[in-house]
Structures are given as C-alpha cells and as structure tokens.
Amino acid sequence: MARPAKWSDRVVAALAASQRHGLTLEELRCEIGHDGPAPEFSALYRAVEHLVGQGLVRRVALPGRPARHELAGHHHDHLLCTSCDRLVPVGCLAAGLDLAGLEGATGFALSAHDIVLPGLCPDCRVAT
Ligand SMILES: [Zn+2]
Ligand SMILES: [Zn+2]
C-alpha cells in the first residue's frame, strides 16, 4: 500500500527531471506515471508533505492556483505568467527591501519569504 519512502524518491526524481519549473501535485503524479505506476493521490500527498517537512522540497503557494513544488536549494523568488501558468525563477526579490527596518517598525521577527509577482510572460504578451 502506502510506501512513502519509495514515492519520495520518485517525487525527487520527477522534480529533478522536469523541464517545467515547479510542478503541481497533479503534474507530479503525471510525471511519475510516465515511468511506472502512478501513486494514489493520497500517497503522493503524504510523500510530498514528508519531503516539505524535511526541507528537501519547497512548496510555492500561488494565489488562486494549485501550489507548485520544486527541489529546495538556493533561495530564489518567482515571476508567474497568469496566462500560461509559467513559473520563472528569479533572484531574491527581497534584496532591496529594508526587512530590518520593517521588523523594527512592526515588532515582527521575520522568518522567511516567498515572493511571487504575477504578470504576462514574453510569449503571452505577444499573443495578446
Ligand atoms: Zn523556483
Ligand atoms: Zn527572496
């Protein structure tokens, strides 16, 4: 039945092989199904939760869209094309922000950030 370790390996392999940046759970399931049996959705969900908990996979939450998943690594932020759903990695978008000043002004201790800027990619700009 559920074999989280096995599915975890397949999830990591699928994310590493993917041409697309960031996969939804549905896309992950499809990718894994290309070279073997696809996991039950619940088993896949548990495997991904496990990997996120271990810090091996990063979940990128997108407003109004299914979250995407990528292998954790060097921090980066993302641009999102709202027409074709393309997710583009870019350097840290918080680099120019005064986070220390923000912490001082609000009393918050900021732990992490995950910035996604929506817009239209070059292909979709041409198409409109
Ligand atoms: Zn990314
Ligand atoms: Zn950043």
CSV table of N, CA and C and ligand atoms in Angstrom, one decimal:
chain,number,residue,atom,x,y,z
A,1,MET,N,0.8,-1.2,0.0
A,1,MET,CA,0.0,0.0,0.0
A,1,MET,C,0.9,1.2,0.0
A,2,ALA,N,0.7,2.0,1.0
A,2,ALA,CA,1.5,3.3,1.1
A,2,ALA,C,3.0,3.0,1.4
A,3,ARG,N,3.8,3.5,0.5
A,3,ARG,CA,5.2,3.3,0.8
A,3,ARG,C,5.9,4.7,0.6
A,4,PRO,N,5.8,5.5,1.6
A,4,PRO,CA,6.2,6.9,1.5
A,4,PRO,C,7.6,7.1,1.0
A,5,ALA,N,8.6,6.2,1.5
A,5,ALA,CA,10.0,6.4,1.1
A,5,ALA,C,10.1,6.2,-0.4
A,6,LYS,N,9.5,5.2,-0.9
A,6,LYS,CA,9.6,4.9,-2.3
A,6,LYS,C,9.0,6.1,-3.1
A,7,TRP,N,7.8,6.5,-2.8
A,7,TRP,CA,7.2,7.6,-3.5
A,7,TRP,C,8.1,8.9,-3.4
A,8,SER,N,8.7,9.1,-2.2
A,8,SER,CA,9.5,10.3,-2.0
A,8,SER,C,10.7,10.3,-3.0
A,9,ASP,N,11.3,9.1,-3.2
A,9,ASP,CA,12.4,9.0,-4.2
A,9,ASP,C,11.9,9.4,-5.6
A,10,ARG,N,10.7,8.9,-5.9
A,10,ARG,CA,10.1,9.2,-7.2
A,10,ARG,C,9.8,10.7,-7.4
A,11,VAL,N,9.3,11.2,-6.3
A,11,VAL,CA,9.0,12.7,-6.4
A,11,VAL,C,10.2,13.5,-6.6
A,12,VAL,N,11.3,13.2,-5.9
A,12,VAL,CA,12.5,13.9,-6.0
A,12,VAL,C,13.1,13.7,-7.5
A,13,ALA,N,13.0,12.5,-8.0
A,13,ALA,CA,13.5,12.2,-9.3
A,13,ALA,C,12.7,13.0,-10.4
A,14,ALA,N,11.4,13.0,-10.2
A,14,ALA,CA,10.5,13.7,-11.1
A,14,ALA,C,10.7,15.2,-11.1
A,15,LEU,N,10.9,15.8,-9.9
A,15,LEU,CA,11.2,17.2,-9.8
A,15,LEU,C,12.6,17.6,-10.5
A,16,ALA,N,13.5,16.7,-10.3
A,16,ALA,CA,14.9,16.9,-10.8
A,16,ALA,C,14.8,16.8,-12.3
A,17,ALA,N,14.0,16.0,-12.9
A,17,ALA,CA,14.0,15.8,-14.4
A,17,ALA,C,13.1,16.7,-15.1
A,18,SER,N,12.2,17.4,-14.4
A,18,SER,CA,11.2,18.2,-15.0
A,18,SER,C,11.8,19.5,-15.8
A,19,GLN,N,11.3,19.7,-17.0
A,19,GLN,CA,11.7,20.9,-17.7
A,19,GLN,C,10.9,22.1,-17.2
A,20,ARG,N,9.7,21.8,-16.7
A,20,ARG,CA,8.9,22.9,-16.2
A,20,ARG,C,9.3,23.3,-14.8
A,21,HIS,N,9.3,24.6,-14.5
A,21,HIS,CA,9.8,25.0,-13.2
A,21,HIS,C,8.6,24.9,-12.2
A,22,GLY,N,8.6,24.0,-11.3
A,22,GLY,CA,7.6,23.9,-10.3
A,22,GLY,C,6.4,23.1,-10.8
A,23,LEU,N,6.1,22.0,-10.1
A,23,LEU,CA,5.0,21.1,-10.6
A,23,LEU,C,3.9,21.1,-9.5
A,24,THR,N,2.7,21.1,-10.0
A,24,THR,CA,1.6,20.8,-9.1
A,24,THR,C,1.5,19.4,-8.7
A,25,LEU,N,0.8,19.0,-7.7
A,25,LEU,CA,0.7,17.6,-7.3
A,25,LEU,C,0.1,16.8,-8.5
A,26,GLU,N,-0.8,17.3,-9.2
A,26,GLU,CA,-1.4,16.6,-10.4
A,26,GLU,C,-0.3,16.4,-11.5
A,27,GLU,N,0.5,17.4,-11.7
A,27,GLU,CA,1.6,17.3,-12.7
A,27,GLU,C,2.7,16.3,-12.2
A,28,LEU,N,2.9,16.3,-10.9
A,28,LEU,CA,3.9,15.4,-10.3
A,28,LEU,C,3.4,13.9,-10.5
A,29,ARG,N,2.1,13.7,-10.3
A,29,ARG,CA,1.5,12.4,-10.4
A,29,ARG,C,1.7,11.9,-11.9
A,30,CYS,N,1.4,12.8,-12.8
A,30,CYS,CA,1.5,12.5,-14.2
A,30,CYS,C,3.0,12.2,-14.6
A,31,GLU,N,3.9,13.0,-14.1
A,31,GLU,CA,5.3,12.8,-14.4
A,31,GLU,C,5.8,11.4,-13.9
A,32,ILE,N,5.4,11.1,-12.7
A,32,ILE,CA,5.8,9.8,-12.1
A,32,ILE,C,5.2,8.7,-12.8
A,33,GLY,N,4.0,8.9,-13.3
A,33,GLY,CA,3.3,7.8,-14.1
A,33,GLY,C,3.9,7.5,-15.4
A,34,HIS,N,4.8,8.4,-15.9
A,34,HIS,CA,5.5,8.2,-17.2
A,34,HIS,C,6.4,7.0,-17.2
A,35,ASP,N,7.0,6.7,-16.0
A,35,ASP,CA,7.9,5.6,-16.0
A,35,ASP,C,7.6,4.6,-14.8
A,36,GLY,N,6.4,4.3,-14.8
A,36,GLY,CA,6.0,3.3,-13.8
A,36,GLY,C,4.6,3.6,-13.3
A,37,PRO,N,4.1,2.9,-12.3
A,37,PRO,CA,2.8,3.1,-11.8
A,37,PRO,C,2.7,4.5,-11.1
A,38,ALA,N,1.6,5.2,-11.3
A,38,ALA,CA,1.4,6.5,-10.6
A,38,ALA,C,0.9,6.2,-9.2
A,39,PRO,N,1.3,7.0,-8.3
A,39,PRO,CA,0.8,6.9,-6.9
A,39,PRO,C,-0.6,7.3,-6.8
A,40,GLU,N,-1.3,6.7,-5.8
A,40,GLU,CA,-2.6,7.2,-5.3
A,40,GLU,C,-2.4,8.7,-4.9
A,41,PHE,N,-3.4,9.5,-5.1
A,41,PHE,CA,-3.2,10.9,-4.8
A,41,PHE,C,-2.8,11.1,-3.3
A,42,SER,N,-3.5,10.3,-2.4
A,42,SER,CA,-3.2,10.5,-1.0
A,42,SER,C,-1.8,10.1,-0.7
A,43,ALA,N,-1.3,9.0,-1.3
A,43,ALA,CA,0.1,8.6,-1.0
A,43,ALA,C,1.1,9.7,-1.5
A,44,LEU,N,0.8,10.2,-2.7
A,44,LEU,CA,1.6,11.3,-3.2
A,44,LEU,C,1.6,12.5,-2.3
A,45,TYR,N,0.4,12.8,-1.8
A,45,TYR,CA,0.3,14.0,-1.0
A,45,TYR,C,1.2,13.8,0.3
A,46,ARG,N,1.1,12.6,0.9
A,46,ARG,CA,1.9,12.3,2.1
A,46,ARG,C,3.4,12.3,1.8
A,47,ALA,N,3.8,11.8,0.7
A,47,ALA,CA,5.2,11.8,0.3
A,47,ALA,C,5.7,13.2,0.2
A,48,VAL,N,4.9,14.1,-0.5
A,48,VAL,CA,5.3,15.5,-0.7
A,48,VAL,C,5.3,16.2,0.6
A,49,GLU,N,4.3,16.0,1.5
A,49,GLU,CA,4.3,16.6,2.8
A,49,GLU,C,5.6,16.3,3.6
A,50,HIS,N,5.9,15.0,3.5
A,50,HIS,CA,7.1,14.5,4.2
A,50,HIS,C,8.4,15.2,3.7
A,51,LEU,N,8.5,15.3,2.4
A,51,LEU,CA,9.7,16.0,1.8
A,51,LEU,C,9.7,17.5,2.1
A,52,VAL,N,8.5,18.1,2.2
A,52,VAL,CA,8.5,19.5,2.5
A,52,VAL,C,8.9,19.7,4.0
A,53,GLY,N,8.4,18.8,4.8
A,53,GLY,CA,8.7,18.8,6.3
A,53,GLY,C,10.2,18.6,6.5
A,54,GLN,N,10.9,17.8,5.7
A,54,GLN,CA,12.3,17.6,5.8
A,54,GLN,C,13.1,18.7,5.2
A,55,GLY,N,12.5,19.6,4.5
A,55,GLY,CA,13.2,20.7,3.9
A,55,GLY,C,13.8,20.3,2.5
A,56,LEU,N,13.4,19.2,2.0
A,56,LEU,CA,14.0,18.8,0.7
A,56,LEU,C,13.2,19.3,-0.5
A,57,VAL,N,12.0,19.6,-0.3
A,57,VAL,CA,11.1,20.2,-1.3
A,57,VAL,C,10.5,21.5,-0.8
A,58,ARG,N,10.5,22.4,-1.7
A,58,ARG,CA,9.9,23.7,-1.4
A,58,ARG,C,8.5,23.8,-2.1
A,59,ARG,N,7.5,24.2,-1.3
A,59,ARG,CA,6.2,24.4,-1.9
A,59,ARG,C,6.0,25.9,-2.2
A,60,VAL,N,5.6,26.2,-3.4
A,60,VAL,CA,5.4,27.6,-3.8
A,60,VAL,C,3.9,27.9,-3.9
A,61,ALA,N,3.4,28.6,-2.9
A,61,ALA,CA,1.9,28.9,-2.9
A,61,ALA,C,1.6,29.9,-3.9
A,62,LEU,N,0.6,29.7,-4.7
A,62,LEU,CA,0.2,30.7,-5.7
A,62,LEU,C,-1.2,31.1,-5.5
A,63,PRO,N,-1.5,32.4,-5.5
A,63,PRO,CA,-2.9,32.9,-5.3
A,63,PRO,C,-3.8,32.4,-6.3
A,64,GLY,N,-4.9,31.7,-5.9
A,64,GLY,CA,-5.9,31.2,-6.8
A,64,GLY,C,-5.5,30.1,-7.7
A,65,ARG,N,-4.4,29.5,-7.4
A,65,ARG,CA,-3.9,28.4,-8.3
A,65,ARG,C,-3.3,27.3,-7.4
A,66,PRO,N,-3.3,26.0,-7.9
A,66,PRO,CA,-2.6,25.0,-7.1
A,66,PRO,C,-1.2,25.3,-6.8
A,67,ALA,N,-0.7,24.9,-5.6
A,67,ALA,CA,0.7,25.2,-5.3
A,67,ALA,C,1.6,24.4,-6.2
A,68,ARG,N,2.8,24.9,-6.4
A,68,ARG,CA,3.8,24.2,-7.2
A,68,ARG,C,4.9,23.7,-6.3
A,69,HIS,N,5.6,22.7,-6.7
A,69,HIS,CA,6.7,22.2,-5.9
A,69,HIS,C,8.0,22.1,-6.6
A,70,GLU,N,9.1,22.4,-5.9
A,70,GLU,CA,10.4,22.3,-6.6
A,70,GLU,C,11.4,21.8,-5.5
A,71,LEU,N,12.5,21.3,-6.0
A,71,LEU,CA,13.5,20.9,-5.1
A,71,LEU,C,14.1,22.1,-4.3
A,72,ALA,N,14.2,21.9,-3.0
A,72,ALA,CA,14.8,23.0,-2.3
A,72,ALA,C,16.2,23.2,-2.7
A,73,GLY,N,16.7,24.4,-2.6
A,73,GLY,CA,18.0,24.7,-3.0
A,73,GLY,C,18.3,26.2,-2.7
A,74,HIS,N,19.1,26.8,-3.5
A,74,HIS,CA,19.5,28.2,-3.3
A,74,HIS,C,18.2,29.0,-3.3
A,75,HIS,N,18.0,29.9,-2.4
A,75,HIS,CA,16.8,30.7,-2.4
A,75,HIS,C,16.6,31.5,-3.6
A,76,HIS,N,15.4,31.5,-4.1
A,76,HIS,CA,15.0,32.4,-5.2
A,76,HIS,C,13.5,32.8,-5.1
A,77,ASP,N,13.1,33.8,-5.8
A,77,ASP,CA,11.7,34.1,-5.9
A,77,ASP,C,11.2,33.9,-7.3
A,78,HIS,N,9.9,34.2,-7.5
A,78,HIS,CA,9.4,33.7,-8.8
A,78,HIS,C,8.5,34.8,-9.5
A,79,LEU,N,8.5,34.8,-10.8
A,79,LEU,CA,7.5,35.5,-11.6
A,79,LEU,C,6.5,34.5,-12.1
A,80,LEU,N,5.3,34.8,-12.2
A,80,LEU,CA,4.2,33.9,-12.6
A,80,LEU,C,3.5,34.5,-13.8
A,81,CYS,N,3.4,33.8,-14.9
A,81,CYS,CA,2.6,34.2,-16.0
A,81,CYS,C,1.1,33.8,-15.8
A,82,THR,N,0.2,34.8,-15.7
A,82,THR,CA,-1.1,34.5,-15.3
A,82,THR,C,-1.9,34.0,-16.5
A,83,SER,N,-1.3,34.0,-17.7
A,83,SER,CA,-2.0,33.4,-18.9
A,83,SER,C,-1.6,32.0,-19.1
A,84,CYS,N,-0.3,31.6,-19.1
A,84,CYS,CA,0.1,30.2,-19.4
A,84,CYS,C,0.6,29.5,-18.1
A,85,ASP,N,0.6,30.1,-17.0
A,85,ASP,CA,1.0,29.5,-15.7
A,85,ASP,C,2.5,29.2,-15.6
A,86,ARG,N,3.2,29.8,-16.5
A,86,ARG,CA,4.7,29.6,-16.4
A,86,ARG,C,5.2,30.2,-15.2
A,87,LEU,N,6.1,29.5,-14.5
A,87,LEU,CA,6.7,30.0,-13.2
A,87,LEU,C,8.2,30.2,-13.6
A,88,VAL,N,8.7,31.4,-13.4
A,88,VAL,CA,10.1,31.7,-13.7
A,88,VAL,C,10.9,32.0,-12.5
A,89,PRO,N,12.0,31.3,-12.2
A,89,PRO,CA,12.8,31.6,-11.1
A,89,PRO,C,13.6,32.9,-11.3
A,90,VAL,N,13.6,33.8,-10.4
A,90,VAL,CA,14.5,35.0,-10.4
A,90,VAL,C,15.2,35.1,-9.1
A,91,GLY,N,16.2,36.0,-9.1
A,91,GLY,CA,17.0,36.2,-7.9
A,91,GLY,C,16.1,36.7,-6.8
A,92,CYS,N,16.6,36.8,-5.6
A,92,CYS,CA,15.8,37.2,-4.5
A,92,CYS,C,15.2,38.6,-4.7
A,93,LEU,N,13.9,38.7,-4.6
A,93,LEU,CA,13.2,40.0,-4.8
A,93,LEU,C,13.1,40.8,-3.6
A,94,ALA,N,13.6,40.2,-2.4
A,94,ALA,CA,13.6,41.0,-1.2
A,94,ALA,C,14.9,41.7,-1.0
A,95,ALA,N,15.8,41.5,-1.9
A,95,ALA,CA,17.2,42.1,-1.7
A,95,ALA,C,17.1,43.6,-1.5
A,96,GLY,N,16.2,44.3,-2.1
A,96,GLY,CA,16.2,45.7,-2.0
A,96,GLY,C,15.3,46.2,-0.9
A,97,LEU,N,14.6,45.3,-0.2
A,97,LEU,CA,13.7,45.7,0.9
A,97,LEU,C,14.4,45.9,2.2
A,98,ASP,N,13.9,46.8,3.0
A,98,ASP,CA,14.5,47.1,4.3
A,98,ASP,C,13.8,46.2,5.3
A,99,LEU,N,14.2,44.9,5.4
A,99,LEU,CA,13.5,44.0,6.2
A,99,LEU,C,13.8,44.3,7.7
A,100,ALA,N,15.0,44.7,8.0
A,100,ALA,CA,15.3,45.0,9.4
A,100,ALA,C,14.5,46.2,9.8
A,101,GLY,N,14.3,47.2,9.0
A,101,GLY,CA,13.5,48.4,9.3
A,101,GLY,C,12.1,48.0,9.5
A,102,LEU,N,11.6,47.0,8.7
A,102,LEU,CA,10.2,46.5,8.8
A,102,LEU,C,10.0,45.8,10.2
A,103,GLU,N,11.0,45.0,10.5
A,103,GLU,CA,10.9,44.3,11.8
A,103,GLU,C,10.9,45.3,13.0
A,104,GLY,N,11.8,46.4,12.8
A,104,GLY,CA,11.8,47.4,13.9
A,104,GLY,C,10.5,48.1,14.0
A,105,ALA,N,9.8,48.4,12.8
A,105,ALA,CA,8.6,49.2,12.8
A,105,ALA,C,7.4,48.4,13.3
A,106,THR,N,7.4,47.0,13.1
A,106,THR,CA,6.3,46.2,13.4
A,106,THR,C,6.4,45.3,14.6
A,107,GLY,N,7.7,45.1,15.0
A,107,GLY,CA,7.9,44.2,16.1
A,107,GLY,C,7.9,42.7,15.7
A,108,PHE,N,7.7,42.5,14.4
A,108,PHE,CA,7.8,41.1,13.9
A,108,PHE,C,9.2,40.6,13.8
A,109,ALA,N,9.4,39.4,14.0
A,109,ALA,CA,10.7,38.7,13.7
A,109,ALA,C,10.4,37.9,12.4
A,110,LEU,N,10.9,38.4,11.3
A,110,LEU,CA,10.5,37.8,10.0
A,110,LEU,C,11.4,36.5,9.9
A,111,SER,N,10.8,35.4,9.4
A,111,SER,CA,11.5,34.2,9.3
A,111,SER,C,11.8,33.8,7.9
A,112,ALA,N,10.9,34.0,7.0
A,112,ALA,CA,11.1,33.6,5.6
A,112,ALA,C,10.2,34.4,4.7
A,113,HIS,N,10.5,34.4,3.4
A,113,HIS,CA,9.5,35.0,2.5
A,113,HIS,C,9.5,34.2,1.2
A,114,ASP,N,8.5,34.4,0.4
A,114,ASP,CA,8.3,33.6,-0.8
A,114,ASP,C,7.6,34.5,-1.7
A,115,ILE,N,8.3,35.3,-2.5
A,115,ILE,CA,7.6,36.4,-3.3
A,115,ILE,C,7.3,35.8,-4.7
A,116,VAL,N,6.0,36.0,-5.1
A,116,VAL,CA,5.6,35.6,-6.5
A,116,VAL,C,5.0,36.9,-7.1
A,117,LEU,N,5.5,37.3,-8.2
A,117,LEU,CA,5.0,38.5,-8.9
A,117,LEU,C,4.2,38.0,-10.1
A,118,PRO,N,2.9,38.3,-10.2
A,118,PRO,CA,2.2,37.9,-11.4
A,118,PRO,C,2.3,38.9,-12.5
A,119,GLY,N,2.2,38.4,-13.7
A,119,GLY,CA,2.2,39.2,-14.9
A,119,GLY,C,2.1,38.4,-16.2
A,120,LEU,N,2.5,38.9,-17.3
A,120,LEU,CA,2.5,38.2,-18.6
A,120,LEU,C,3.9,37.9,-19.1
A,121,CYS,N,4.1,36.6,-19.4
A,121,CYS,CA,5.5,36.3,-20.0
A,121,CYS,C,5.6,36.8,-21.4
A,122,PRO,N,6.8,36.9,-22.0
A,122,PRO,CA,7.0,37.4,-23.3
A,122,PRO,C,6.1,36.8,-24.4
A,123,ASP,N,6.0,35.4,-24.3
A,123,ASP,CA,5.1,34.8,-25.3
A,123,ASP,C,3.7,35.2,-25.2
A,124,CYS,N,3.2,35.3,-24.0
A,124,CYS,CA,1.8,35.7,-23.8
A,124,CYS,C,1.5,37.2,-24.1
A,125,ARG,N,2.6,38.0,-23.9
A,125,ARG,CA,2.4,39.4,-24.3
A,125,ARG,C,2.3,39.6,-25.8
A,126,VAL,N,3.0,38.7,-26.5
A,126,VAL,CA,2.9,38.8,-28.0
A,126,VAL,C,1.6,38.3,-28.5
A,127,ALA,N,1.0,37.3,-27.8
A,127,ALA,CA,-0.3,36.7,-28.2
A,127,ALA,C,-1.5,37.6,-27.9
A,128,THR,N,-1.3,38.6,-27.0
A,128,THR,CA,-2.5,39.4,-26.7
A,128,THR,C,-2.6,40.6,-27.7
B,1,ZN,ZN,11.6,28.0,-8.0
B,2,ZN,ZN,13.8,36.2,-1.8
